[in-house]
Coordinates of C-alpha atoms in Angstrom, one line a residue:
M1 CA 236.8 -182.8 -32.5
N2 CA 238.1 -178.8 -31.4
A3 CA 233.8 -176.4 -30.9
P4 CA 234.0 -174.0 -34.0
R5 CA 235.7 -170.8 -32.6
E6 CA 232.8 -168.2 -31.1
G7 CA 232.2 -164.6 -32.5
A8 CA 230.5 -161.3 -31.9
S9 CA 227.0 -162.9 -33.3
N10 CA 223.6 -162.3 -31.0
L11 CA 222.5 -165.7 -32.6
R12 CA 225.9 -167.9 -31.4
L13 CA 225.7 -168.4 -28.1
P14 CA 228.9 -168.4 -25.6
Y15 CA 230.1 -171.6 -25.7
F16 CA 231.6 -173.7 -22.2
D17 CA 233.6 -176.3 -22.5
G18 CA 234.8 -176.3 -18.5
N19 CA 237.4 -173.0 -18.6
D20 CA 237.4 -170.3 -18.0
Y21 CA 233.8 -170.3 -16.2
P22 CA 233.6 -166.4 -15.5
Y23 CA 234.6 -164.8 -18.7
W24 CA 231.7 -167.4 -20.1
K25 CA 229.1 -166.0 -16.8
A26 CA 229.7 -162.8 -17.8
R27 CA 228.9 -163.5 -21.5
M28 CA 225.4 -165.9 -20.9
T29 CA 224.1 -163.5 -18.4
T30 CA 224.0 -161.0 -21.0
H31 CA 223.3 -163.3 -23.3
L32 CA 220.0 -164.4 -21.4
S33 CA 218.7 -161.3 -20.2
S34 CA 218.6 -160.1 -23.7
L35 CA 215.9 -163.3 -23.9
G36 CA 213.6 -160.7 -21.4
I37 CA 213.7 -159.9 -18.1
R38 CA 211.3 -163.4 -17.8
V39 CA 214.2 -165.6 -18.5
W40 CA 216.5 -164.2 -16.9
R41 CA 214.5 -163.8 -13.5
S42 CA 214.1 -167.9 -14.0
V43 CA 217.7 -168.7 -13.8
R44 CA 218.3 -166.0 -11.1
Y45 CA 215.2 -167.1 -9.0
G46 CA 214.5 -170.1 -10.1
H47 CA 210.7 -171.6 -11.5
G48 CA 209.1 -174.5 -9.9
P49 CA 206.0 -176.4 -11.3
P50 CA 202.6 -174.3 -9.3
K51 CA 201.3 -176.0 -6.0
I52 CA 197.6 -175.7 -5.3
E53 CA 195.8 -177.3 -1.9
D54 CA 193.7 -180.4 -2.7
T55 CA 190.0 -179.6 -1.7
T56 CA 189.8 -183.1 -0.1
T57 CA 192.7 -183.9 1.1
K58 CA 193.5 -180.3 2.6
K59 CA 197.1 -180.9 1.5
M60 CA 199.6 -179.3 -1.5
R61 CA 199.3 -180.9 -5.1
L62 CA 201.2 -180.4 -8.0
K63 CA 199.0 -178.6 -10.5
E64 CA 198.2 -180.1 -13.9
D65 CA 199.1 -178.2 -16.9
T66 CA 195.9 -177.3 -17.6
E67 CA 195.1 -175.6 -15.0
W68 CA 198.1 -173.4 -15.3
N69 CA 196.8 -169.3 -15.4
T70 CA 198.4 -167.5 -17.4
A71 CA 201.6 -166.2 -15.1
E72 CA 202.0 -170.1 -14.5
N73 CA 202.6 -170.5 -18.6
D74 CA 204.5 -167.8 -18.6
S75 CA 207.0 -169.0 -15.9
F76 CA 207.0 -172.6 -17.5
E77 CA 207.8 -171.1 -20.9
A78 CA 210.5 -168.9 -19.4
N79 CA 212.7 -171.5 -17.9
S80 CA 212.5 -173.4 -20.6
R81 CA 214.0 -170.7 -22.8
A82 CA 216.2 -170.0 -20.5
L83 CA 217.1 -174.0 -19.8
G84 CA 217.3 -174.1 -23.7
A85 CA 219.6 -171.6 -23.9
I86 CA 222.1 -173.2 -21.0
Y87 CA 221.7 -176.0 -23.1
G88 CA 222.2 -175.0 -26.2
A89 CA 226.1 -173.3 -24.9
L90 CA 227.8 -176.1 -23.4
S91 CA 229.7 -179.1 -24.7
K92 CA 229.0 -182.3 -24.2
T93 CA 230.8 -183.1 -21.0
E94 CA 229.5 -180.2 -19.0
F95 CA 225.6 -180.7 -20.8
S96 CA 226.3 -184.4 -19.0
R97 CA 226.7 -182.7 -15.6
I98 CA 223.2 -180.7 -16.0
S99 CA 221.0 -183.2 -18.2
A100 CA 219.0 -184.5 -15.8
C101 CA 218.0 -180.6 -14.5
D102 CA 214.4 -179.5 -14.9
T103 CA 215.4 -175.6 -14.2
A104 CA 217.8 -173.4 -15.4
K105 CA 218.6 -172.2 -11.9
E106 CA 219.8 -175.9 -11.0
A107 CA 221.7 -175.8 -14.5
W108 CA 222.8 -172.5 -13.8
E109 CA 224.1 -173.5 -10.1
I110 CA 225.8 -176.7 -11.7
C111 CA 227.5 -175.4 -13.9
A112 CA 229.0 -172.7 -11.1
L113 CA 230.6 -175.9 -9.7
P114 CA 234.2 -176.8 -10.6
T115 CA 234.9 -180.2 -12.9
K116 CA 237.6 -180.5 -11.3
A117 CA 236.8 -180.8 -7.8
P118 CA 237.7 -183.1 -5.4
K119 CA 236.3 -186.2 -5.6
L120 CA 235.0 -185.7 -1.9
L121 CA 233.6 -182.6 -3.2
R122 CA 232.1 -183.7 -6.3
P123 CA 228.6 -185.7 -6.4
L124 CA 229.3 -188.6 -8.6
N125 CA 225.9 -187.7 -10.6
F126 CA 223.7 -184.4 -10.6
K127 CA 220.1 -185.4 -9.5
C128 CA 217.9 -182.5 -10.1

């Protein structure tokens, strides 16, 4: 089944089916930037779960989401918005390549990898 043709709408995401990545990247970059600078930064620089030093063990541990401050909540939300936009812009085949990703940065970087790379260069399953 062919995807509907895309139009010039702020509501319709640029569609990527594995072909013409530079064209999709330019349009998707603009779309993600239009969602806000924090959304674009989550794609460009990444988002990791916040960590804190455990006072008893003196080792770093992941913070529970109930411990997050406003900036950490905002970072998580920006990553979620970016990842949701990327998911929504992909064909089923392309989506399957990034479906295990937790961050928009990881998904964005996998989309940039060629889909028809020699088997030695292409992992069978992406683990994000």
